[in-house]
PDB file of C-alpha atoms in Angstrom:
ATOM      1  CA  UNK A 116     307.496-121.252 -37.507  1.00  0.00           C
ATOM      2  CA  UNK A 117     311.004-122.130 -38.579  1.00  0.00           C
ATOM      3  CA  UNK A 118     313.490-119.824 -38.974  1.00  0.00           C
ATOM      4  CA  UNK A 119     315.360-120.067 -42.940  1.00  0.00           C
ATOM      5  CA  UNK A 120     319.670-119.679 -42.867  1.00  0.00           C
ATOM      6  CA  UNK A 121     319.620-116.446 -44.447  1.00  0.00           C
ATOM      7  CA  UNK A 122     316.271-114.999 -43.298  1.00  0.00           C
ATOM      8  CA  UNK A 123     314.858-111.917 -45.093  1.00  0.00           C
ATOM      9  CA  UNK A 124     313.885-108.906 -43.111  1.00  0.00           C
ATOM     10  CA  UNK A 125     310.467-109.276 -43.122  1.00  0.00           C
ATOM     11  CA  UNK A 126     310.906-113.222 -41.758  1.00  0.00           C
ATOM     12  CA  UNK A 127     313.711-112.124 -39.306  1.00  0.00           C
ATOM     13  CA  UNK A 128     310.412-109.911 -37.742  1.00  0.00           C
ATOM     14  CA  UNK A 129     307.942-112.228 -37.635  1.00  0.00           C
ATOM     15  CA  UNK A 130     310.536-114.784 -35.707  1.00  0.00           C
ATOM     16  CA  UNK A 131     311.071-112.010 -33.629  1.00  0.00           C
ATOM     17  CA  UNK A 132     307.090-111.266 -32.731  1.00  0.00           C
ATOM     18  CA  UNK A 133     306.781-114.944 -32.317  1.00  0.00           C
ATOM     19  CA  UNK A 134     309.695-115.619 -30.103  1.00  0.00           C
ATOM     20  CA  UNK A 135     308.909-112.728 -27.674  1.00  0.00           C
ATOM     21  CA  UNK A 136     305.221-113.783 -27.891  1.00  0.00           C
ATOM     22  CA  UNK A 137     306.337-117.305 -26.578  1.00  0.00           C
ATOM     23  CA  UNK A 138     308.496-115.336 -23.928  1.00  0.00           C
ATOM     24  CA  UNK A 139     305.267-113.393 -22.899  1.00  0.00           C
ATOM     25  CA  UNK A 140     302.819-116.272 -22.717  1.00  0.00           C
ATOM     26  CA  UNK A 141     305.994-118.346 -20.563  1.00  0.00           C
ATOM     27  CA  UNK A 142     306.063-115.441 -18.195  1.00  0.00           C
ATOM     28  CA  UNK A 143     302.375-115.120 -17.907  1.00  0.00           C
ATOM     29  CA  UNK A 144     301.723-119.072 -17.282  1.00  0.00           C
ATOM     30  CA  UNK A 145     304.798-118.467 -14.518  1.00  0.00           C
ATOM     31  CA  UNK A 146     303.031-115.814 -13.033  1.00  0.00           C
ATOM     32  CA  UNK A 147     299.801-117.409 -12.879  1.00  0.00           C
ATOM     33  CA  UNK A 148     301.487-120.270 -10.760  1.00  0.00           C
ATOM     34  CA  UNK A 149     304.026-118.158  -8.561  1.00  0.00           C
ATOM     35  CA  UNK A 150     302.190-115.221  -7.334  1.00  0.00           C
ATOM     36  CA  UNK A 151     298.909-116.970  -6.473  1.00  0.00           C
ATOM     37  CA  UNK A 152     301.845-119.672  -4.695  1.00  0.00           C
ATOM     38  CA  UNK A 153     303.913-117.045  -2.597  1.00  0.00           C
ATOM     39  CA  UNK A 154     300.065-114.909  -1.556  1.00  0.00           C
ATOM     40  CA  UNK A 155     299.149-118.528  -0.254  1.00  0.00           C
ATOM     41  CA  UNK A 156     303.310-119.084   1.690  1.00  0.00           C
ATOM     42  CA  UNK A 157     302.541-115.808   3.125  1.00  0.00           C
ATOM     43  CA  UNK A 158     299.137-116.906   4.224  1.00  0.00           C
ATOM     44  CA  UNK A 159     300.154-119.966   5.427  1.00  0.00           C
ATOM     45  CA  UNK A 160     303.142-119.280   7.582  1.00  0.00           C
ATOM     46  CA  UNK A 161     300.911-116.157   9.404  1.00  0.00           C
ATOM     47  CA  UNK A 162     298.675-119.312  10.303  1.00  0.00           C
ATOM     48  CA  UNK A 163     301.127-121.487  11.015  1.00  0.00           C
ATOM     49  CA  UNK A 164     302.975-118.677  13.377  1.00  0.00           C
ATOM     50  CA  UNK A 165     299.920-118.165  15.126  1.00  0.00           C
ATOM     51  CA  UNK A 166     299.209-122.083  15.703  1.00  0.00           C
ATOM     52  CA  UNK A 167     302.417-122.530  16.834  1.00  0.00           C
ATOM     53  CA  UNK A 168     302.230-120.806  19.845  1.00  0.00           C
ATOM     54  CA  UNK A 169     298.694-122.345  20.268  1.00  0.00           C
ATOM     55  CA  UNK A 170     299.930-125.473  20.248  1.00  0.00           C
ATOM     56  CA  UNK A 171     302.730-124.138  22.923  1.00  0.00           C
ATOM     57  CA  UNK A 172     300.100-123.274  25.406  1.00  0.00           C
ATOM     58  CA  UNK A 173     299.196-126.638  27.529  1.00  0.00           C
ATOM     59  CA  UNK A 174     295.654-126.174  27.550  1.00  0.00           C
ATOM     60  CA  UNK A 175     294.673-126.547  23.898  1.00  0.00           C
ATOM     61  CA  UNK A 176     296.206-129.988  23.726  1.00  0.00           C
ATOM     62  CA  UNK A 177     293.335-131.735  23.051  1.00  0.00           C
ATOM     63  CA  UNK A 178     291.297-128.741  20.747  1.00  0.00           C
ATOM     64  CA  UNK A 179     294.314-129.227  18.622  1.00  0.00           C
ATOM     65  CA  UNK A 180     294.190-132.945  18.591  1.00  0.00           C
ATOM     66  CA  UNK A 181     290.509-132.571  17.560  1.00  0.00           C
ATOM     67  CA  UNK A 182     291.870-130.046  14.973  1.00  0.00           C
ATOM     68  CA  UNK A 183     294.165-132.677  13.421  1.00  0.00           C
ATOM     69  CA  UNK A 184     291.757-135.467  13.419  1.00  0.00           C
ATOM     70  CA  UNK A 185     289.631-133.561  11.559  1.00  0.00           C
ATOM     71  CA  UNK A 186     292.383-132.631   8.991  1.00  0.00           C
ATOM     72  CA  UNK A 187     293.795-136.167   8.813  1.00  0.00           C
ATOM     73  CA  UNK A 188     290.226-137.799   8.910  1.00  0.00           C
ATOM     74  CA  UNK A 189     291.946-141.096  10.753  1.00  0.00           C
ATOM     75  CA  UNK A 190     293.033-141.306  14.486  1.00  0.00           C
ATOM     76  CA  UNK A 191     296.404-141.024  15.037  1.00  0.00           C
ATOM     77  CA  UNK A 192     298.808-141.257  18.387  1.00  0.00           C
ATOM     78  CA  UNK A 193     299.624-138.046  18.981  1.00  0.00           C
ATOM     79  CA  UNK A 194     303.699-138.466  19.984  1.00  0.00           C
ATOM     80  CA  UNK A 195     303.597-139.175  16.025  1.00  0.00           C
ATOM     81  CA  UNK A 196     303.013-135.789  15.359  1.00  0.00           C
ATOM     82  CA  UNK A 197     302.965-133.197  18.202  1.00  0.00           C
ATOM     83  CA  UNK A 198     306.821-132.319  18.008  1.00  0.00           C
ATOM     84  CA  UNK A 199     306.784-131.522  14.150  1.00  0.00           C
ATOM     85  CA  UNK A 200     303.211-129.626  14.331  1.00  0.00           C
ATOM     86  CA  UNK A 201     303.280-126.407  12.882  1.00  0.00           C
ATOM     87  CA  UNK A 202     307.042-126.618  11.981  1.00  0.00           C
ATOM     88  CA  UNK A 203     309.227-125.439   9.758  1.00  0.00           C
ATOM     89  CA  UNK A 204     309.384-129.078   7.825  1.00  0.00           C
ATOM     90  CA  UNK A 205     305.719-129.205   7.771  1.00  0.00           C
ATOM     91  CA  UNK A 206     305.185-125.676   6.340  1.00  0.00           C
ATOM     92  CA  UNK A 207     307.352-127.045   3.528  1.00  0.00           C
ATOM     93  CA  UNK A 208     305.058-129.730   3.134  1.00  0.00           C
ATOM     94  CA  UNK A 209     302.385-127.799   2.804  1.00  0.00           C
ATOM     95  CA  UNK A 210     304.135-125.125   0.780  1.00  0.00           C
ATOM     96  CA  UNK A 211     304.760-128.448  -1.551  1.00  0.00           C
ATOM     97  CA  UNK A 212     300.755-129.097  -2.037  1.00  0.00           C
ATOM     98  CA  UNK A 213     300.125-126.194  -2.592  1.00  0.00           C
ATOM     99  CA  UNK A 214     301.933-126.255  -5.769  1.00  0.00           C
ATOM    100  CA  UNK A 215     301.419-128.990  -6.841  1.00  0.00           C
ATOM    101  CA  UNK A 216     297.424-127.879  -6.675  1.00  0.00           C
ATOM    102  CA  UNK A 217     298.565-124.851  -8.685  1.00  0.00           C
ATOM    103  CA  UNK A 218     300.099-126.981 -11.600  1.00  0.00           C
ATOM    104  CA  UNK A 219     297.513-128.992 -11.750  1.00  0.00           C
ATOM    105  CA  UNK A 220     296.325-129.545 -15.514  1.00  0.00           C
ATOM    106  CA  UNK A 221     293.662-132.009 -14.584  1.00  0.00           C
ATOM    107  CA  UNK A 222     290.235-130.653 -14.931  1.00  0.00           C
ATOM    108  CA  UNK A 223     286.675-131.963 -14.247  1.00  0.00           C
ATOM    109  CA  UNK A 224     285.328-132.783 -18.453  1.00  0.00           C
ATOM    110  CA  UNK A 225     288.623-131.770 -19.715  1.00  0.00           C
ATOM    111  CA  UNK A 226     291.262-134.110 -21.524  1.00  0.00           C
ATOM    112  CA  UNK A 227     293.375-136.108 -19.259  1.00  0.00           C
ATOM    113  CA  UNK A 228     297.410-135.359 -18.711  1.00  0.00           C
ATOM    114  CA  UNK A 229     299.189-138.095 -20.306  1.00  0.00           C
ATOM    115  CA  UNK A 230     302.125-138.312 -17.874  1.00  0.00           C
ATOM    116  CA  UNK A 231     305.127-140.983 -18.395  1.00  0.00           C
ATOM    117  CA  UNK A 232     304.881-143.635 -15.778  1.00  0.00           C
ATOM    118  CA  UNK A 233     307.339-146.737 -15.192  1.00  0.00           C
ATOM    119  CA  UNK A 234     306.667-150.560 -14.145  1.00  0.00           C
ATOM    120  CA  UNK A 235     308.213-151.093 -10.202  1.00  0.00           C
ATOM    121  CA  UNK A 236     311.198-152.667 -11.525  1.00  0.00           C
ATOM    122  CA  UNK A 237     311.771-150.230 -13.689  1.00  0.00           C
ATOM    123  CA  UNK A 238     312.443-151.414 -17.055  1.00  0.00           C
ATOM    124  CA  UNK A 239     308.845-150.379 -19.095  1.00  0.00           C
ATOM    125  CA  UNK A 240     307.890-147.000 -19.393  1.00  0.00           C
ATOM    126  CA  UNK A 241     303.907-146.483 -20.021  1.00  0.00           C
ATOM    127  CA  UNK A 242     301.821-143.212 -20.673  1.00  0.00           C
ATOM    128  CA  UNK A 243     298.717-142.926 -18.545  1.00  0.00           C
ATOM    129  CA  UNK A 244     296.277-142.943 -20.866  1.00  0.00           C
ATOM    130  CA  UNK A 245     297.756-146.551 -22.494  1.00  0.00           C
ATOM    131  CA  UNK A 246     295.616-148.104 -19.762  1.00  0.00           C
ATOM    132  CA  UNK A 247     292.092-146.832 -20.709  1.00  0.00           C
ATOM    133  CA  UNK A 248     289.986-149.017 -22.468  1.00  0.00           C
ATOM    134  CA  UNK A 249     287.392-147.721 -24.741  1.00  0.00           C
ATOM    135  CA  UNK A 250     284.132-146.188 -22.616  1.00  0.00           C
ATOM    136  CA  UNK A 251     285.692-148.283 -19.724  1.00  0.00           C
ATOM    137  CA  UNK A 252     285.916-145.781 -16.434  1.00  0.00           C
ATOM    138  CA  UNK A 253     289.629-145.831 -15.136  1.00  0.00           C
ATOM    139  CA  UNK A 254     290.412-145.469 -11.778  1.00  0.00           C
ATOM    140  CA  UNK A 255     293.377-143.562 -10.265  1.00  0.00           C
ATOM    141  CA  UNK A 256     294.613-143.531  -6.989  1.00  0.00           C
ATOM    142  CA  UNK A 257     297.582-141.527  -6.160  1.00  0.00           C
ATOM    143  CA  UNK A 258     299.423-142.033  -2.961  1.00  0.00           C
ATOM    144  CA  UNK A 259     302.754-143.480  -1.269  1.00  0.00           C
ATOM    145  CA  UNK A 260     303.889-145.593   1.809  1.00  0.00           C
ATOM    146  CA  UNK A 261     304.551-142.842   3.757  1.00  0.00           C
ATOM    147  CA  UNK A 262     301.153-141.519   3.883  1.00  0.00           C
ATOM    148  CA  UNK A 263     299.346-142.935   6.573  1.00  0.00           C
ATOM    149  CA  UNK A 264     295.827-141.811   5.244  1.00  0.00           C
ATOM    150  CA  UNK A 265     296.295-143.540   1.744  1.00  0.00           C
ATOM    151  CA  UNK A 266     297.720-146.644   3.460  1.00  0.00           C
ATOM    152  CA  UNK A 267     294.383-146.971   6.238  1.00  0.00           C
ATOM    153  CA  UNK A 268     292.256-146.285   3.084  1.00  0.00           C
ATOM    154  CA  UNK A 269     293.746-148.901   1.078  1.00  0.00           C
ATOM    155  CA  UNK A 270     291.348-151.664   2.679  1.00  0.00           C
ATOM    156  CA  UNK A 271     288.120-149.466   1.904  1.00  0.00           C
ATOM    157  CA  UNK A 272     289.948-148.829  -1.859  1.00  0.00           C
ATOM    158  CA  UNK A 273     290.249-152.798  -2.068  1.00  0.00           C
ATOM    159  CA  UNK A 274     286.691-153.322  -1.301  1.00  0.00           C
ATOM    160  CA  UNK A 275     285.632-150.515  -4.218  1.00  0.00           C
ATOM    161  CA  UNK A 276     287.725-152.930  -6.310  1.00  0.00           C
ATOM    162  CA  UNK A 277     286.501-155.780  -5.647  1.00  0.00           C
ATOM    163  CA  UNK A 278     283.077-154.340  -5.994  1.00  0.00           C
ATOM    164  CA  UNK A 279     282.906-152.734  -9.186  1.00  0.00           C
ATOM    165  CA  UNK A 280     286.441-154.587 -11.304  1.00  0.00           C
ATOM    166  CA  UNK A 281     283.186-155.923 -13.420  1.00  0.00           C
ATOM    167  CA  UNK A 282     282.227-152.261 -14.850  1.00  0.00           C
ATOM    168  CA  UNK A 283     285.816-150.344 -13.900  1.00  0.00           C
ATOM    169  CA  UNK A 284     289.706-150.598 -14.139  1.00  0.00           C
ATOM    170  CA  UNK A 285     291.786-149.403 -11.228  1.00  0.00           C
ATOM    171  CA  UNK A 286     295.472-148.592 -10.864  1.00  0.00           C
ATOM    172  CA  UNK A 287     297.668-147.029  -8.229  1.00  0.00           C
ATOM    173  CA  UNK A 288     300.664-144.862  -9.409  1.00  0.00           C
ATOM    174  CA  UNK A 289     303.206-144.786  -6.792  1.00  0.00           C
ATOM    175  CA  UNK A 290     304.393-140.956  -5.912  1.00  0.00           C
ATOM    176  CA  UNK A 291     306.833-138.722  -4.117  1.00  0.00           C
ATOM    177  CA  UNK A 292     306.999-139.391  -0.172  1.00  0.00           C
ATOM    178  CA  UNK A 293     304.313-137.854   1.812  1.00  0.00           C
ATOM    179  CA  UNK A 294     306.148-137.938   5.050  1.00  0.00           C
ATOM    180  CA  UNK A 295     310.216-138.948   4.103  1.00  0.00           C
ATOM    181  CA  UNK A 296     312.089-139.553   7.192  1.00  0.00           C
ATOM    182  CA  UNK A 297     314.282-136.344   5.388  1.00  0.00           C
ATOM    183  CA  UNK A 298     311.340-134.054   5.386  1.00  0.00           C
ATOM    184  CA  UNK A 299     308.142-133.441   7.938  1.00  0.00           C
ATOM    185  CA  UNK A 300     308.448-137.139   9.059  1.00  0.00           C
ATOM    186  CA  UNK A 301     306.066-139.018  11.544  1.00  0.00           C
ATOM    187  CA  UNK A 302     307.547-140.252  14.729  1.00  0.00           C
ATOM    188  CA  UNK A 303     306.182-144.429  14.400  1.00  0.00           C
ATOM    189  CA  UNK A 304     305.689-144.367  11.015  1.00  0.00           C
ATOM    190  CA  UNK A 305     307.726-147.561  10.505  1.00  0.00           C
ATOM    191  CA  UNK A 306     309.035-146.523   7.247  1.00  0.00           C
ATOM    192  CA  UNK A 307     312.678-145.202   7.034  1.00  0.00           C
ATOM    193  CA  UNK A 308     312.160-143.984   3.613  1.00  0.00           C
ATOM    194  CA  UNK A 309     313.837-141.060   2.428  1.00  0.00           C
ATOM    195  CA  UNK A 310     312.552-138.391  -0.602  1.00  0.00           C
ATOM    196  CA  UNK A 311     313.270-140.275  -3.706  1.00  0.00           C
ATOM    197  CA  UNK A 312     316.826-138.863  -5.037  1.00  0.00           C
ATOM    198  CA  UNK A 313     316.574-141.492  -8.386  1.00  0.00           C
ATOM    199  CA  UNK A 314     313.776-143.412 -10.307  1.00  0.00           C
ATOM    200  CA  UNK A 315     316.074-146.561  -8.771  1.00  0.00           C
ATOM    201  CA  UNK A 316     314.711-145.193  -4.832  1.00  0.00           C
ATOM    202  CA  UNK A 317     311.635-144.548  -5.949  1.00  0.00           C
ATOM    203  CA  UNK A 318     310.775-148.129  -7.678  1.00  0.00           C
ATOM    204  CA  UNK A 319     312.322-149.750  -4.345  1.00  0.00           C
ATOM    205  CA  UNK A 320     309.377-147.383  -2.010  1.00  0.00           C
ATOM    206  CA  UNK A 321     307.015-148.945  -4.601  1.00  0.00           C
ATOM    207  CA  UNK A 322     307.795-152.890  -3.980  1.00  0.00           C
ATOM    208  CA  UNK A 323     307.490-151.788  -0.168  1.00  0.00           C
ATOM    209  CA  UNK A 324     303.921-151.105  -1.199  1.00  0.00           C
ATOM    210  CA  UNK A 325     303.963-154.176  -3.052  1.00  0.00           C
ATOM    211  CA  UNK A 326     305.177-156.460  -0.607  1.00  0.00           C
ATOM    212  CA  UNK A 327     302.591-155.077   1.920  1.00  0.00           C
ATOM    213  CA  UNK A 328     300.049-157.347   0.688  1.00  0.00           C
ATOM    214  CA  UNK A 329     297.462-154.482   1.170  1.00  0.00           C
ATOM    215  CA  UNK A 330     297.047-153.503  -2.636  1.00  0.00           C
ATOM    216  CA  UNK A 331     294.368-154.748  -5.452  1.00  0.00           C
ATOM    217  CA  UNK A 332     295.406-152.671  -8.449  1.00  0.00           C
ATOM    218  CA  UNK A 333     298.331-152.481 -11.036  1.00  0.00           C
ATOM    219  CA  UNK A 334     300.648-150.322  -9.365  1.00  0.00           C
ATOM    220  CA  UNK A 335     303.111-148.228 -11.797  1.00  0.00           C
ATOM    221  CA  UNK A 336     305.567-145.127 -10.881  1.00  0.00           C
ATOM    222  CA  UNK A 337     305.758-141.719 -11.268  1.00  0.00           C
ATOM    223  CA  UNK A 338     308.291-140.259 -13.045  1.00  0.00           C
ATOM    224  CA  UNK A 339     311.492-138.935 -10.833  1.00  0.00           C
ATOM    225  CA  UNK A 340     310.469-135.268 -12.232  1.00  0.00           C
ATOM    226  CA  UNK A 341     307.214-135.559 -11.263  1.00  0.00           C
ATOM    227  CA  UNK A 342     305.112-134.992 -14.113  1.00  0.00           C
ATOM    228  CA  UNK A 343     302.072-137.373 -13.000  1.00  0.00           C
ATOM    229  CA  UNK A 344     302.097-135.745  -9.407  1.00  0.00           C
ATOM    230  CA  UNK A 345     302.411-132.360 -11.210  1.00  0.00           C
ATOM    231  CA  UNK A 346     299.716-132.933 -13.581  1.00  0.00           C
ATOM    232  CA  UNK A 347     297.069-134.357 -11.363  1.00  0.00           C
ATOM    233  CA  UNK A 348     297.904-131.970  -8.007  1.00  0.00           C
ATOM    234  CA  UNK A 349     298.320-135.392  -6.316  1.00  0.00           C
ATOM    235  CA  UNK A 350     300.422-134.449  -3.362  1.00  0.00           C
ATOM    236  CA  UNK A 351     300.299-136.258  -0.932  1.00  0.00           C
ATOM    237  CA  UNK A 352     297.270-138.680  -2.008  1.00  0.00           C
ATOM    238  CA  UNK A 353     294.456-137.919  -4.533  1.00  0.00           C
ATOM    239  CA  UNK A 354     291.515-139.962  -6.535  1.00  0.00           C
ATOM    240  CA  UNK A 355     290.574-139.605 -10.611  1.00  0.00           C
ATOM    241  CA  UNK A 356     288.103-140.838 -12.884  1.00  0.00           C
ATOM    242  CA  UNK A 357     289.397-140.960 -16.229  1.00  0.00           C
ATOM    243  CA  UNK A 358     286.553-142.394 -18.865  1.00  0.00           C
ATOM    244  CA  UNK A 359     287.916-142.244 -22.994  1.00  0.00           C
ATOM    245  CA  UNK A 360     290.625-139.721 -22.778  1.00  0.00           C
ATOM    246  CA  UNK A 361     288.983-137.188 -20.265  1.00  0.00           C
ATOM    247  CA  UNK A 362     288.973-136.665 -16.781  1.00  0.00           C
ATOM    248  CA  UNK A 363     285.083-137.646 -15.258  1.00  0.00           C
ATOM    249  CA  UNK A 364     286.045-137.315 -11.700  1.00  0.00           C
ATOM    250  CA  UNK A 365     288.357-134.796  -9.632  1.00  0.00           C
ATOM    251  CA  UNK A 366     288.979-136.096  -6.083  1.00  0.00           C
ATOM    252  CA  UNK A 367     289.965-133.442  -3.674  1.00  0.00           C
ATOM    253  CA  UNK A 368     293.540-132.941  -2.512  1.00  0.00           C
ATOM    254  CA  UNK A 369     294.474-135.525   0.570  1.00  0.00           C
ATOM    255  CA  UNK A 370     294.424-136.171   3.030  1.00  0.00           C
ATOM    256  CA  UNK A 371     291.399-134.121   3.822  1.00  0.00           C
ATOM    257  CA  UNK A 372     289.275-134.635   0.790  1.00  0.00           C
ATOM    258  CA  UNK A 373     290.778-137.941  -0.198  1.00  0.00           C
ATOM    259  CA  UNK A 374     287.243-139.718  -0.123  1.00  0.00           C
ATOM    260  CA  UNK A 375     287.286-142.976  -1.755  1.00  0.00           C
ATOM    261  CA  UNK A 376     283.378-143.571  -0.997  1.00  0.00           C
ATOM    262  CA  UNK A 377     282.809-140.496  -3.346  1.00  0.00           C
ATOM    263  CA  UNK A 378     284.668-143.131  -5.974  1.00  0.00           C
ATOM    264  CA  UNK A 379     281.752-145.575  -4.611  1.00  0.00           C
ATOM    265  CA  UNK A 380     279.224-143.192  -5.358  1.00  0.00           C
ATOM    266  CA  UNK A 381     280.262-142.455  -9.149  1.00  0.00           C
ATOM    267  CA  UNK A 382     280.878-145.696 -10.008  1.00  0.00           C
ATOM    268  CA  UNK A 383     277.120-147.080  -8.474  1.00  0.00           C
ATOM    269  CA  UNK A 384     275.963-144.217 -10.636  1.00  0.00           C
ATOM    270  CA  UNK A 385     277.531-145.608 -13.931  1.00  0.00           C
ATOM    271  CA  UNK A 386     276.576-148.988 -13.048  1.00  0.00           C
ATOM    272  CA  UNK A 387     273.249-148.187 -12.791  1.00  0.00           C
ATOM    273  CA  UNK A 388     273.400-146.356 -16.237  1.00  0.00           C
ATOM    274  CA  UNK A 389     275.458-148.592 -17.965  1.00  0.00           C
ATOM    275  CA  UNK A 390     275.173-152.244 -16.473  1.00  0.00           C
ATOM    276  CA  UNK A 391     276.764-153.622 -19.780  1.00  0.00           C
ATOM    277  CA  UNK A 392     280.430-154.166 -19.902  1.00  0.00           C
ATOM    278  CA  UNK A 393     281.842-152.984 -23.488  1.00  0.00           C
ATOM    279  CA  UNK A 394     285.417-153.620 -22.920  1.00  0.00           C
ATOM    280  CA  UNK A 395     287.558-156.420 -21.509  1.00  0.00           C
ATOM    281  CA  UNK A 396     289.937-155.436 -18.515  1.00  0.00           C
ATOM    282  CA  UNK A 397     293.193-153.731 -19.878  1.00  0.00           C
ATOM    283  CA  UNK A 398     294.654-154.012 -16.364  1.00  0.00           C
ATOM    284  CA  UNK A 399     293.619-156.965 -15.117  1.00  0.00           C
ATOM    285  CA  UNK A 400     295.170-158.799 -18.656  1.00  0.00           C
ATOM    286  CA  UNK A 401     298.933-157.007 -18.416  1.00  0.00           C
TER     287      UNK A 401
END
C-alpha cells in the first residue's frame, strides 16, 4: 500500500495499521529465531562447561576421542583438536550453526531459496535456481577448505558424480570458513585462511579449492552476507536436492549428518524411476 502526499484521514489509518502490522510480524519472525537461539547458547555452554572439565581429567582421554570421532565421523590426530575442545572459540562455532539452522528457509517439498551466488573470479553474479534444468535433479553441496569433513568426503562426492552426471547436475557453492585460522582453528590444518572480511577473500579460499584438484562440480560463491549459507542452514557443510524449483532433499547439518551416500540413495531411486534423461546438462555446458 502506498502512501498519497496529502493523505486523507481515513488512508493516514490504514498506513498506520499496516506499518505497525509489518512491525509486529518483523518482531515475531525475530523472536522466532532469537529466543529458540539464546534457550539453545544457554544449553550449550552448560554442556560445554561440564565437558570441559571432562576433558581436564586425564582419564577420559580416549572416551572423548571416541566422542569426537563419532561427531566428526572421520579420524582425526588428536593434537589437531584437543587444546581448542570445548573452548570458548568453539562454542562460537557452534553458537554460529546453530543459527544458521534457525534461519534456515529451506524445507523438504517446499520452494527453493534463490540466493545470489558469484563465479570464483568474481565478475558474474548467478541466482541458484539459474542452474536447474527442467525435471533435472540438482545437486548441492555446501562446504569450504577449512572443513576437514567436506574435504575427505569430496572423493566419495566425486564418485556420486561420476556415477549419476547422466540423470543429475551437481554444483558446489563455496561458503564461510568452517575452521578460519581467526576463529576455532585446527592445529595441522594446512590452511592459513582467515574468515572472509570481502567477496575478494572469499573468491581467493575458493580457487584454493579449485586448485586442489579434488573437485568434479561447478563451483560458485556465496555471497559475503551470507544469504546462501543463511538460507540453506549450511554451516559448516550440508547436501540438497533441488528438482524444478523445490527442494526434494534436506541433508542434515555437518559434519555429523553430512551423508553423501544418502545423495547415492535418492538419486538410485530416481534413476530407477526415471531412467530417461529429459534435459541436457546446464552445468556441465557453462
Amino acid at each position: 500500500m502506498s502512501c498519497v502526499k496529502n493523505p486523507s484521514r481515513k488512508t493516514r489509518s490504514s498506513c498506520a495499521r499496516f506499518t505497525h502490522r509489518s512491525y509486529a510480524l518483523t518482531m515475531a519472525t525475530q523472536l522466532k529465531v532469537l529466543l529458540p537461539y539464546y534457550l539453545a547458547s544457554c544449553i550449550l555452554l552448560i554442556a560445554f562447561g561440564i565437558f570441559k572439565v571432562i576433558h581436564l581429567l586425564p582419564f577420559t582421554d580416549k572416551a572423548i576421542e571416541k566422542l569426537v570421532k563419532i561427531l566428526a565421523t572421520i579420524e582425526m590426530d588428536k593434537e589437531d583438536y584437543w587444546k581448542t575442545l570445548f573452548g570458548m572459540k568453539m562454542f562460537k562455532t557452534y553458537q554460529k550453526i546453530i543459527l544458521r539452522e534457525l534461519q534456515k528457509e529451506a524445507q523438504t517439498g517446499q520452494k527453493s531459496p534463490n540466493p545470489l551466488l558469484v563465479s570464483v573470479d568474481g565478475s558474474t553474479t548467478y541466482k541458484l535456481l539459474d542452474w536447474t534444468c527442467g525435471d533435472r535433479p540438482l545437486v548441492v553441496n555446501f562446504g569450504s577448505c577449512t572443513c576437514p569433513v567436506f574435504m575427505i568426503r569430496l572423493c566419495e562426492f566425486g564418485e556420486i558424480v561420476d556415477r549419476f552426471s547422466n540423470v543429475a547436475d551437481f554444483l558446489t557453492i563455496y561458503i564461510e570458513e568452517a575452521h578460519p585460522m581467526d576463529e576455532w582453528s585446527l592445529k595441522n590444518n594446512h590452511l592459513d585462511i582467515p574468515q572472509h572480511k570481502s567477496l575478494d577473500e572469499r573468491c581467493k579460499a575458493a580457487q584454493v579449492l579449485l586448485d586442489s584438484g579434488k573437485l568434479k562440480t561447478k563451483l560458485l560463491v556465496d555471497s559475503l552476507s551470507n544469504d546462501a549459507s543463511r538460507a540453506f542452514g549450511a554451516m559448516p557443510n550440508r547436501l540438497y536436492i533441488i528438482q524444478g524449483d523445490k527442494i526434494q532433499f534436506a541433508g542434515g547439518v555437518g559434519p555429523t549428518f553430512y551423508k553423501p551416500n544418502k545423495v547415492a540413495k535418492w538419486l538410485e531411486n530416481r534413476a530407477l524411476s526415471d531412467p530417461n534423461n529429459n534435459c541436457n546438462s546446464l552445468v556441465d555446458n557453462v
